[in-house]
Amino acid sequence: TKDRRSRHCPYLDTINRLVWKGLKSHAYTHSVQFAHHVFLNLHTLKFYCLPDNYEIIDSSLEDITYVLKPTFTKQHISALDKHGKLYRAYDGTTYLPGIVGLNNIKANDYANVVLQALSNVPPLRNYFLEEENYRSIRRPPGDIMFLLVQRFGELMRKLWNPRNFKAHVSPHEMLQAVVLCSKKTFQITKQGDAVDFLSWFLNALHGALGGTKKKTSIVTKAFQGTMRIFSKKLPHPDLPAEEKEALLQTEEYQEQMLESTFLYLTLDLPTAPLYKDEKEQLIIPQVPLFNILAKFNGITEKEYKTYKENFLKRFQLTKLPPYLIFCIKRFTKNNFFVEKNPTIVNFPITNVDLREYLTEEAQSTEKNTTYDLVANVVHDGKPSEGAYRIHVLHHGTGKWYELQDLQVTDILPQMITLSEAYIQVSH
């Protein structure tokens, strides 16, 4: 800060509140002891000179306030996905807004990739770029969950800021809100699961925006679809055959249908084979995406076991969302350890048609049933020691980029399909 912005003093200080009314205030004492004379009120974004206590009005300081609180016009937002213009940060590096790294403070890459994926969903991003969209939402007194909305909005504006100081952004305030609002379920210093975080975050954000089961929010407008769940209770396998037959005739064991909403679809991987090749290396199996999508064709049945009872279930989609999220179930947990399935899913980047997984009525009403990939979250390594990275499509350039914490590199689409995909967002 010892440059044109510090003409009034040798250093720039920021504090959350102006507390220099008295001679014993921290700001007053600090300004005298350390000769730091320029202070910025982070609420009003006004600069003051201490200990003289007068406001500094200088246009050369405007770049600092814009970095702290970027603002976007409707025209700017509508143009975000129409061009691939590179911008130069104040440190001299060039970058594409939206394709910028996030700091990994210690072990928060699981959250970073989810935040990056959501920042590349245009309707969600556009909503949060304009603070007016949610500033007037009323929340109960003492409700801390709205902090998620405010911090997510701030992060979106910083990620898409065309005038950043550096070509990366710190998600620290956002993650502090996550730790607080999740009651430390998700932490900065301990590796978490990206799917668990995605599920919690979408539901928490929906609720904080005033959404309910009946009332929509930008979250449900972007991601919510509906399905039918057919469920049939199974008799205990140890019962005699005659007793099983008798139970199957009762009403309790008849198939039930339930209409349900979803924000993402969980895809189950087939059990990975344990055989090895000639070099004693474990063979990594591959499965086509449409094989694991068969779960939702209304015919395929799968057994689900609970503590007391077993059920046979099948699923069929009735309404597709504008943005469809797949979560590929790679981890299975038992009492002793977490096991990872390394199966590679062969998926097309574009034109994934889900028409056959819809009911007949839905097939006649749903106009658009094909999806193109826009974000692909990957988990590498062992379940407890692994790391996350993400592939995102930049709409303006049509190019794919790989982001892993602060690293941003371009990547060929063909390389994306070779990864251990964990979460996919398509439009």
Tab-separated table of C-alpha atoms in Angstrom:
chain	number	residue	atom	x	y	z
A	1	THR	CA	0.000	0.000	0.000
A	2	LYS	CA	2.986	2.365	-0.024
A	3	ASP	CA	2.039	3.817	-3.396
A	4	ARG	CA	-0.354	6.390	-4.858
A	5	ARG	CA	-3.095	5.232	-2.471
A	6	SER	CA	-1.071	6.234	0.601
A	7	ARG	CA	-0.373	9.853	-0.245
A	8	HIS	CA	-1.874	10.822	3.122
A	9	CYS	CA	0.093	8.273	5.158
A	10	PRO	CA	2.752	5.578	4.928
A	11	TYR	CA	0.318	2.693	5.450
A	12	LEU	CA	-3.333	1.684	4.985
A	13	ASP	CA	-5.303	0.054	7.802
A	14	THR	CA	-8.764	-1.492	7.719
A	15	ILE	CA	-11.016	-2.103	10.697
A	16	ASN	CA	-14.611	-3.237	11.008
A	17	ARG	CA	-15.946	-0.297	12.983
A	18	LEU	CA	-14.853	3.291	13.481
A	19	VAL	CA	-13.966	3.396	17.154
A	20	TRP	CA	-11.711	6.436	17.341
A	21	LYS	CA	-14.068	8.904	19.010
A	22	GLY	CA	-12.048	8.784	22.224
A	23	LEU	CA	-8.329	9.226	22.741
A	24	LYS	CA	-8.131	5.711	24.219
A	25	SER	CA	-9.708	3.932	21.236
A	26	HIS	CA	-7.725	1.219	19.487
A	27	ALA	CA	-7.700	3.058	16.153
A	28	TYR	CA	-6.488	6.348	17.707
A	29	THR	CA	-3.727	4.599	19.688
A	30	HIS	CA	-2.693	2.527	16.668
A	31	SER	CA	-2.454	5.591	14.422
A	32	VAL	CA	-0.166	7.387	16.896
A	33	GLN	CA	2.024	4.415	17.828
A	34	PHE	CA	2.623	3.002	14.342
A	35	ALA	CA	2.094	6.072	12.133
A	36	HIS	CA	-0.694	4.251	10.274
A	37	HIS	CA	-3.011	7.102	9.451
A	38	VAL	CA	-5.530	5.957	6.854
A	39	PHE	CA	-8.432	3.831	8.124
A	40	LEU	CA	-11.287	2.364	6.121
A	41	ASN	CA	-14.757	1.756	7.540
A	42	LEU	CA	-15.790	-1.580	6.003
A	43	HIS	CA	-19.488	-0.761	6.419
A	44	THR	CA	-19.631	2.703	4.873
A	45	LEU	CA	-16.494	2.217	2.686
A	46	LYS	CA	-15.293	5.691	3.675
A	47	PHE	CA	-11.643	6.544	4.367
A	48	TYR	CA	-10.531	8.599	7.379
A	49	CYS	CA	-7.226	10.072	8.488
A	50	LEU	CA	-6.292	9.617	12.152
A	51	PRO	CA	-5.506	11.093	14.613
A	52	ASP	CA	-6.698	14.252	12.792
A	53	ASN	CA	-10.127	12.615	12.289
A	54	TYR	CA	-11.169	13.896	8.862
A	55	GLU	CA	-12.626	12.024	5.881
A	56	ILE	CA	-10.340	11.473	2.882
A	57	ILE	CA	-12.004	11.898	-0.504
A	58	ASP	CA	-9.627	10.687	-3.196
A	59	SER	CA	-10.600	8.876	-6.418
A	60	SER	CA	-7.309	6.932	-6.354
A	61	LEU	CA	-8.682	4.908	-3.402
A	62	GLU	CA	-11.724	3.718	-5.353
A	63	ASP	CA	-9.990	0.555	-6.616
A	64	ILE	CA	-9.652	-0.651	-2.994
A	65	THR	CA	-13.346	-0.167	-2.213
A	66	TYR	CA	-14.329	-1.894	-5.475
A	67	VAL	CA	-12.259	-4.978	-4.585
A	68	LEU	CA	-13.927	-5.061	-1.168
A	69	LYS	CA	-17.413	-4.660	-2.619
A	70	PRO	CA	-17.642	-5.246	-6.375
A	71	THR	CA	-20.919	-4.155	-7.980
A	72	PHE	CA	-22.483	-5.425	-11.196
A	73	THR	CA	-25.011	-3.800	-13.503
A	74	LYS	CA	-27.652	-5.842	-15.335
A	75	GLN	CA	-25.845	-5.130	-18.625
A	76	HIS	CA	-22.554	-6.381	-17.190
A	77	ILE	CA	-24.194	-9.556	-15.861
A	78	SER	CA	-25.933	-10.308	-19.178
A	79	ALA	CA	-22.581	-10.033	-20.984
A	80	LEU	CA	-20.605	-12.337	-18.655
A	81	ASP	CA	-21.113	-15.475	-20.769
A	82	LYS	CA	-20.875	-13.790	-24.167
A	83	HIS	CA	-17.161	-13.052	-24.442
A	84	GLY	CA	-13.815	-14.484	-23.365
A	85	LYS	CA	-11.985	-11.270	-22.608
A	86	LEU	CA	-8.922	-11.595	-20.378
A	87	TYR	CA	-8.623	-9.043	-17.580
A	88	ARG	CA	-5.435	-7.884	-15.912
A	89	ALA	CA	-5.268	-7.998	-12.127
A	90	TYR	CA	-3.476	-5.222	-10.223
A	91	ASP	CA	-0.537	-7.576	-9.594
A	92	GLY	CA	-0.023	-7.879	-13.373
A	93	THR	CA	-1.441	-11.382	-13.941
A	94	THR	CA	-4.205	-11.969	-16.478
A	95	TYR	CA	-7.325	-13.992	-15.725
A	96	LEU	CA	-10.857	-14.810	-16.847
A	97	PRO	CA	-13.483	-13.666	-14.301
A	98	GLY	CA	-15.123	-16.751	-12.792
A	99	ILE	CA	-12.098	-18.930	-13.619
A	100	VAL	CA	-10.011	-17.992	-10.594
A	101	GLY	CA	-8.418	-20.090	-7.868
A	102	LEU	CA	-9.550	-20.336	-4.252
A	103	ASN	CA	-7.120	-20.581	-1.318
A	104	ASN	CA	-6.897	-23.944	0.423
A	105	ILE	CA	-6.467	-22.683	3.974
A	106	LYS	CA	-5.716	-26.181	5.286
A	107	ALA	CA	-8.187	-28.863	4.200
A	108	ASN	CA	-11.111	-27.057	2.583
A	109	ASP	CA	-10.673	-28.168	-1.049
A	110	TYR	CA	-13.855	-30.281	-0.682
A	111	ALA	CA	-15.810	-27.040	-0.175
A	112	ASN	CA	-13.837	-25.032	-2.752
A	113	VAL	CA	-14.825	-27.326	-5.639
A	114	VAL	CA	-18.533	-27.148	-4.723
A	115	LEU	CA	-18.411	-23.336	-4.489
A	116	GLN	CA	-16.598	-23.199	-7.861
A	117	ALA	CA	-19.200	-25.490	-9.460
A	118	LEU	CA	-22.100	-23.403	-8.152
A	119	SER	CA	-20.423	-20.158	-9.266
A	120	ASN	CA	-20.569	-21.471	-12.833
A	121	VAL	CA	-24.356	-21.975	-12.810
A	122	PRO	CA	-25.487	-18.708	-14.491
A	123	PRO	CA	-28.969	-18.245	-12.927
A	124	LEU	CA	-27.606	-18.879	-9.418
A	125	ARG	CA	-24.548	-16.691	-10.036
A	126	ASN	CA	-26.582	-13.848	-11.564
A	127	TYR	CA	-28.985	-13.857	-8.608
A	128	PHE	CA	-26.150	-13.461	-6.102
A	129	LEU	CA	-24.223	-10.876	-8.120
A	130	GLU	CA	-27.070	-8.403	-7.449
A	131	GLU	CA	-27.397	-7.908	-3.689
A	132	GLU	CA	-30.790	-6.212	-4.190
A	133	ASN	CA	-32.270	-9.656	-5.002
A	134	TYR	CA	-31.978	-10.865	-1.408
A	135	ARG	CA	-31.263	-7.780	0.712
A	136	SER	CA	-34.921	-7.405	1.740
A	137	ILE	CA	-35.538	-11.069	2.661
A	138	ARG	CA	-36.884	-11.132	6.202
A	139	ARG	CA	-35.433	-13.629	8.664
A	140	PRO	CA	-36.341	-14.342	12.297
A	141	PRO	CA	-34.385	-12.326	14.926
A	142	GLY	CA	-31.062	-13.953	15.752
A	143	ASP	CA	-31.115	-16.197	12.669
A	144	ILE	CA	-27.480	-16.872	11.724
A	145	MET	CA	-28.275	-18.857	8.572
A	146	PHE	CA	-28.734	-15.690	6.490
A	147	LEU	CA	-24.978	-15.212	6.940
A	148	LEU	CA	-24.574	-18.002	4.354
A	149	VAL	CA	-26.524	-15.942	1.811
A	150	GLN	CA	-24.512	-12.783	2.459
A	151	ARG	CA	-21.123	-14.532	2.356
A	152	PHE	CA	-21.995	-16.572	-0.736
A	153	GLY	CA	-23.063	-13.373	-2.491
A	154	GLU	CA	-19.786	-11.690	-1.526
A	155	LEU	CA	-17.791	-14.680	-2.806
A	156	MET	CA	-19.677	-14.714	-6.131
A	157	ARG	CA	-18.960	-11.020	-6.658
A	158	LYS	CA	-15.264	-11.512	-5.863
A	159	LEU	CA	-14.953	-14.551	-8.163
A	160	TRP	CA	-16.483	-12.630	-11.065
A	161	ASN	CA	-14.793	-9.293	-10.287
A	162	PRO	CA	-13.064	-7.899	-13.432
A	163	ARG	CA	-10.837	-5.664	-11.256
A	164	ASN	CA	-9.268	-8.040	-8.732
A	165	PHE	CA	-5.924	-7.329	-7.052
A	166	LYS	CA	-4.813	-10.936	-7.725
A	167	ALA	CA	-5.984	-13.766	-9.986
A	168	HIS	CA	-7.251	-15.737	-6.994
A	169	VAL	CA	-9.721	-15.192	-4.161
A	170	SER	CA	-9.807	-16.201	-0.497
A	171	PRO	CA	-13.001	-18.029	0.587
A	172	HIS	CA	-12.150	-17.496	4.278
A	173	GLU	CA	-15.252	-15.476	5.264
A	174	MET	CA	-17.509	-17.859	3.337
A	175	LEU	CA	-15.976	-20.881	5.067
A	176	GLN	CA	-16.197	-19.263	8.503
A	177	ALA	CA	-19.943	-18.859	7.872
A	178	VAL	CA	-20.119	-22.548	6.843
A	179	VAL	CA	-18.354	-23.655	10.051
A	180	LEU	CA	-20.708	-21.522	12.160
A	181	CYS	CA	-23.957	-22.374	10.363
A	182	SER	CA	-23.208	-26.117	10.130
A	183	LYS	CA	-22.267	-26.169	13.851
A	184	LYS	CA	-18.759	-27.368	12.907
A	185	THR	CA	-20.029	-30.309	10.829
A	186	PHE	CA	-17.910	-28.861	8.017
A	187	GLN	CA	-14.542	-27.403	8.922
A	188	ILE	CA	-11.576	-25.634	7.358
A	189	THR	CA	-8.922	-27.763	9.049
A	190	LYS	CA	-10.463	-31.205	8.489
A	191	GLN	CA	-11.126	-32.859	5.127
A	192	GLY	CA	-14.823	-33.297	4.378
A	193	ASP	CA	-16.927	-34.994	1.722
A	194	ALA	CA	-17.900	-32.815	-1.261
A	195	VAL	CA	-21.294	-34.526	-1.765
A	196	ASP	CA	-22.205	-34.166	1.923
A	197	PHE	CA	-21.235	-30.499	1.765
A	198	LEU	CA	-23.172	-29.929	-1.487
A	199	SER	CA	-26.312	-31.509	-0.025
A	200	TRP	CA	-26.131	-29.489	3.192
A	201	PHE	CA	-25.217	-26.229	1.471
A	202	LEU	CA	-28.013	-26.329	-1.141
A	203	ASN	CA	-30.652	-27.106	1.491
A	204	ALA	CA	-29.261	-24.539	3.958
A	205	LEU	CA	-29.090	-21.857	1.255
A	206	HIS	CA	-32.665	-22.646	0.153
A	207	GLY	CA	-33.925	-22.296	3.739
A	208	ALA	CA	-31.922	-19.113	4.392
A	209	LEU	CA	-33.481	-17.531	1.289
A	210	GLY	CA	-36.922	-18.136	2.789
A	211	GLY	CA	-37.571	-21.309	0.793
A	212	THR	CA	-39.721	-24.147	2.127
A	213	LYS	CA	-41.134	-27.397	0.717
A	214	LYS	CA	-43.846	-25.357	-1.005
A	215	LYS	CA	-42.090	-22.008	-1.468
A	216	THR	CA	-39.405	-21.865	-4.156
A	217	SER	CA	-36.025	-20.117	-4.099
A	218	ILE	CA	-33.327	-19.587	-6.730
A	219	VAL	CA	-31.837	-22.914	-5.530
A	220	THR	CA	-34.951	-24.971	-6.298
A	221	LYS	CA	-35.622	-23.038	-9.517
A	222	ALA	CA	-32.168	-24.033	-10.790
A	223	PHE	CA	-31.764	-27.593	-9.450
A	224	GLN	CA	-35.063	-29.129	-8.315
A	225	GLY	CA	-36.674	-31.943	-10.248
A	226	THR	CA	-39.306	-34.528	-9.284
A	227	MET	CA	-39.466	-38.314	-9.356
A	228	ARG	CA	-41.677	-41.238	-8.427
A	229	ILE	CA	-40.331	-43.722	-5.890
A	230	PHE	CA	-41.903	-47.188	-5.939
A	231	SER	CA	-41.200	-49.046	-2.696
A	232	LYS	CA	-42.052	-52.620	-1.715
A	233	LYS	CA	-41.344	-54.106	1.721
A	234	LEU	CA	-39.601	-57.502	1.723
A	235	PRO	CA	-40.171	-60.301	4.270
A	236	HIS	CA	-37.222	-61.266	6.464
A	237	PRO	CA	-35.009	-63.696	4.493
A	238	ASP	CA	-34.867	-66.210	7.403
A	239	LEU	CA	-38.631	-66.766	7.435
A	240	PRO	CA	-40.062	-70.043	6.047
A	241	ALA	CA	-41.245	-69.892	2.403
A	242	GLU	CA	-44.937	-70.347	3.328
A	243	GLU	CA	-44.786	-67.474	5.805
A	244	LYS	CA	-43.093	-65.244	3.199
A	245	GLU	CA	-45.822	-66.025	0.671
A	246	ALA	CA	-48.532	-65.184	3.210
A	247	LEU	CA	-46.881	-61.869	4.094
A	248	LEU	CA	-46.533	-60.877	0.433
A	249	GLN	CA	-50.323	-61.052	0.094
A	250	THR	CA	-50.896	-58.544	2.910
A	251	GLU	CA	-51.377	-54.808	2.288
A	252	GLU	CA	-48.215	-53.915	4.207
A	253	TYR	CA	-46.072	-55.721	1.620
A	254	GLN	CA	-47.726	-54.224	-1.488
A	255	GLU	CA	-45.848	-51.700	-3.605
A	256	GLN	CA	-46.299	-48.065	-2.567
A	257	MET	CA	-45.692	-45.011	-4.772
A	258	LEU	CA	-44.357	-41.701	-3.482
A	259	GLU	CA	-43.905	-38.428	-5.377
A	260	SER	CA	-40.640	-36.807	-4.306
A	261	THR	CA	-38.475	-33.811	-5.174
A	262	PHE	CA	-34.690	-33.933	-5.627
A	263	LEU	CA	-31.840	-31.427	-5.883
A	264	TYR	CA	-29.395	-34.038	-7.220
A	265	LEU	CA	-29.468	-37.641	-8.394
A	266	THR	CA	-27.243	-40.272	-6.755
A	267	LEU	CA	-25.776	-42.771	-9.243
A	268	ASP	CA	-24.596	-46.135	-7.885
A	269	LEU	CA	-21.427	-47.733	-9.238
A	270	PRO	CA	-21.197	-51.502	-9.791
A	271	THR	CA	-18.909	-53.296	-7.331
A	272	ALA	CA	-15.312	-52.961	-8.502
A	273	PRO	CA	-13.706	-56.339	-9.393
A	274	LEU	CA	-10.728	-57.441	-7.320
A	275	TYR	CA	-8.739	-59.248	-10.030
A	276	LYS	CA	-5.332	-58.018	-11.202
A	277	ASP	CA	-3.559	-57.909	-14.551
A	278	GLU	CA	-0.263	-59.636	-15.487
A	279	LYS	CA	1.774	-56.962	-13.682
A	280	GLU	CA	-0.176	-57.490	-10.459
A	281	GLN	CA	-1.801	-54.092	-10.854
A	282	LEU	CA	-5.455	-53.784	-9.894
A	283	ILE	CA	-7.572	-53.330	-13.007
A	284	ILE	CA	-9.618	-50.139	-12.881
A	285	PRO	CA	-13.024	-51.007	-14.361
A	286	GLN	CA	-15.062	-48.698	-16.574
A	287	VAL	CA	-18.818	-48.287	-16.860
A	288	PRO	CA	-20.916	-46.237	-19.324
A	289	LEU	CA	-22.957	-43.431	-17.757
A	290	PHE	CA	-26.178	-44.842	-19.229
A	291	ASN	CA	-25.628	-48.135	-17.364
A	292	ILE	CA	-25.753	-46.426	-13.983
A	293	LEU	CA	-28.553	-44.095	-15.126
A	294	ALA	CA	-30.734	-47.203	-15.589
A	295	LYS	CA	-31.552	-46.841	-11.882
A	296	PHE	CA	-34.128	-44.219	-12.948
A	297	ASN	CA	-35.811	-46.069	-15.823
A	298	GLY	CA	-38.792	-47.155	-13.691
A	299	ILE	CA	-37.955	-50.851	-14.169
A	300	THR	CA	-34.607	-51.491	-12.456
A	301	GLU	CA	-35.121	-52.599	-8.857
A	302	LYS	CA	-32.588	-52.309	-6.052
A	303	GLU	CA	-32.691	-53.638	-2.524
A	304	TYR	CA	-32.266	-51.117	0.298
A	305	LYS	CA	-31.558	-52.383	3.800
A	306	THR	CA	-32.368	-50.531	6.996
A	307	TYR	CA	-31.615	-51.569	10.572
A	308	LYS	CA	-34.877	-53.534	10.854
A	309	GLU	CA	-36.407	-53.880	7.393
A	310	ASN	CA	-35.532	-54.446	3.745
A	311	PHE	CA	-37.184	-52.686	0.796
A	312	LEU	CA	-37.125	-53.135	-2.968
A	313	LYS	CA	-37.190	-49.765	-4.717
A	314	ARG	CA	-37.363	-48.438	-8.259
A	315	PHE	CA	-37.310	-44.841	-9.487
A	316	GLN	CA	-38.680	-42.864	-12.417
A	317	LEU	CA	-38.239	-39.171	-13.186
A	318	THR	CA	-41.303	-36.951	-13.675
A	319	LYS	CA	-39.709	-33.505	-14.092
A	320	LEU	CA	-36.198	-32.459	-15.070
A	321	PRO	CA	-34.536	-29.335	-13.599
A	322	PRO	CA	-32.800	-26.646	-15.717
A	323	TYR	CA	-29.477	-27.677	-14.135
A	324	LEU	CA	-29.058	-31.359	-13.314
A	325	ILE	CA	-26.583	-32.559	-10.665
A	326	PHE	CA	-25.262	-36.132	-10.634
A	327	CYS	CA	-23.469	-37.433	-7.528
A	328	ILE	CA	-21.582	-40.639	-8.306
A	329	LYS	CA	-21.476	-42.783	-5.157
A	330	ARG	CA	-17.779	-43.658	-4.823
A	331	PHE	CA	-17.556	-44.121	-1.054
A	332	THR	CA	-19.092	-46.795	1.130
A	333	LYS	CA	-18.788	-46.526	4.894
A	334	ASN	CA	-18.841	-49.366	7.382
A	335	ASN	CA	-17.985	-49.585	11.074
A	336	PHE	CA	-14.244	-49.805	10.444
A	337	PHE	CA	-13.241	-47.735	7.414
A	338	VAL	CA	-14.339	-45.890	4.289
A	339	GLU	CA	-13.859	-47.722	0.993
A	340	LYS	CA	-13.544	-46.009	-2.387
A	341	ASN	CA	-14.728	-47.401	-5.709
A	342	PRO	CA	-12.274	-46.234	-8.433
A	343	THR	CA	-14.511	-47.206	-11.398
A	344	ILE	CA	-14.191	-44.756	-14.299
A	345	VAL	CA	-17.543	-43.546	-15.642
A	346	ASN	CA	-17.538	-43.089	-19.427
A	347	PHE	CA	-19.721	-40.053	-20.024
A	348	PRO	CA	-20.307	-37.803	-23.036
A	349	ILE	CA	-19.525	-34.111	-22.477
A	350	THR	CA	-22.565	-33.025	-24.512
A	351	ASN	CA	-26.022	-34.289	-25.516
A	352	VAL	CA	-26.862	-36.612	-22.616
A	353	ASP	CA	-30.534	-37.397	-23.327
A	354	LEU	CA	-32.671	-38.357	-20.315
A	355	ARG	CA	-35.994	-38.720	-22.144
A	356	GLU	CA	-36.176	-42.499	-21.629
A	357	TYR	CA	-35.980	-42.040	-17.827
A	358	LEU	CA	-39.147	-39.920	-17.739
A	359	THR	CA	-42.694	-41.202	-17.319
A	360	GLU	CA	-44.828	-41.298	-20.482
A	361	GLU	CA	-46.784	-38.214	-19.379
A	362	ALA	CA	-43.559	-36.306	-18.692
A	363	GLN	CA	-42.090	-37.308	-22.064
A	364	SER	CA	-44.954	-35.537	-23.809
A	365	THR	CA	-44.655	-32.350	-21.724
A	366	GLU	CA	-40.874	-31.972	-21.220
A	367	LYS	CA	-39.458	-30.128	-24.234
A	368	ASN	CA	-35.751	-30.147	-23.439
A	369	THR	CA	-34.350	-33.428	-22.135
A	370	THR	CA	-30.703	-33.226	-23.268
A	371	TYR	CA	-27.897	-31.902	-21.089
A	372	ASP	CA	-24.357	-30.606	-21.649
A	373	LEU	CA	-21.751	-30.797	-18.901
A	374	VAL	CA	-20.722	-27.473	-17.299
A	375	ALA	CA	-18.791	-28.620	-14.193
A	376	ASN	CA	-17.080	-31.871	-13.177
A	377	VAL	CA	-15.750	-32.410	-9.629
A	378	VAL	CA	-13.045	-35.071	-9.295
A	379	HIS	CA	-11.711	-36.910	-6.250
A	380	ASP	CA	-8.152	-38.248	-6.507
A	381	GLY	CA	-6.419	-40.620	-4.104
A	382	LYS	CA	-7.478	-42.517	-1.005
A	383	PRO	CA	-10.760	-41.745	0.801
A	384	SER	CA	-9.141	-40.119	3.842
A	385	GLU	CA	-6.045	-38.617	2.177
A	386	GLY	CA	-7.386	-37.652	-1.248
A	387	ALA	CA	-7.683	-34.258	-2.899
A	388	TYR	CA	-10.346	-32.529	-4.969
A	389	ARG	CA	-10.162	-30.658	-8.260
A	390	ILE	CA	-12.791	-29.366	-10.677
A	391	HIS	CA	-13.247	-28.940	-14.409
A	392	VAL	CA	-15.412	-25.993	-15.460
A	393	LEU	CA	-16.601	-24.798	-18.850
A	394	HIS	CA	-16.097	-21.093	-19.537
A	395	HIS	CA	-19.167	-20.157	-21.573
A	396	GLY	CA	-17.587	-17.097	-23.186
A	397	THR	CA	-14.579	-18.923	-24.663
A	398	GLY	CA	-16.110	-22.404	-24.919
A	399	LYS	CA	-12.919	-23.763	-23.308
A	400	TRP	CA	-12.539	-26.108	-20.348
A	401	TYR	CA	-10.370	-25.251	-17.347
A	402	GLU	CA	-9.086	-27.300	-14.431
A	403	LEU	CA	-8.999	-25.608	-11.019
A	404	GLN	CA	-7.246	-27.090	-8.008
A	405	ASP	CA	-7.015	-24.578	-5.182
A	406	LEU	CA	-4.860	-21.733	-6.596
A	407	GLN	CA	-3.845	-23.582	-9.770
A	408	VAL	CA	-5.798	-22.804	-12.937
A	409	THR	CA	-4.919	-24.575	-16.214
A	410	ASP	CA	-6.763	-25.173	-19.461
A	411	ILE	CA	-7.637	-28.784	-20.277
A	412	LEU	CA	-8.809	-30.740	-23.310
A	413	PRO	CA	-12.380	-32.089	-23.058
A	414	GLN	CA	-11.097	-35.609	-23.831
A	415	MET	CA	-9.031	-35.568	-20.622
A	416	ILE	CA	-12.073	-34.822	-18.458
A	417	THR	CA	-13.675	-38.190	-19.204
A	418	LEU	CA	-10.620	-40.076	-17.848
A	419	SER	CA	-11.046	-38.707	-14.315
A	420	GLU	CA	-12.721	-40.224	-11.254
A	421	ALA	CA	-15.780	-37.965	-11.543
A	422	TYR	CA	-17.632	-37.448	-8.267
A	423	ILE	CA	-20.098	-34.592	-8.873
A	424	GLN	CA	-21.330	-33.400	-12.264
A	425	VAL	CA	-23.438	-30.330	-13.088
A	426	SER	CA	-25.121	-30.230	-16.518
A	427	HIS	CA	-27.420	-27.829	-18.319
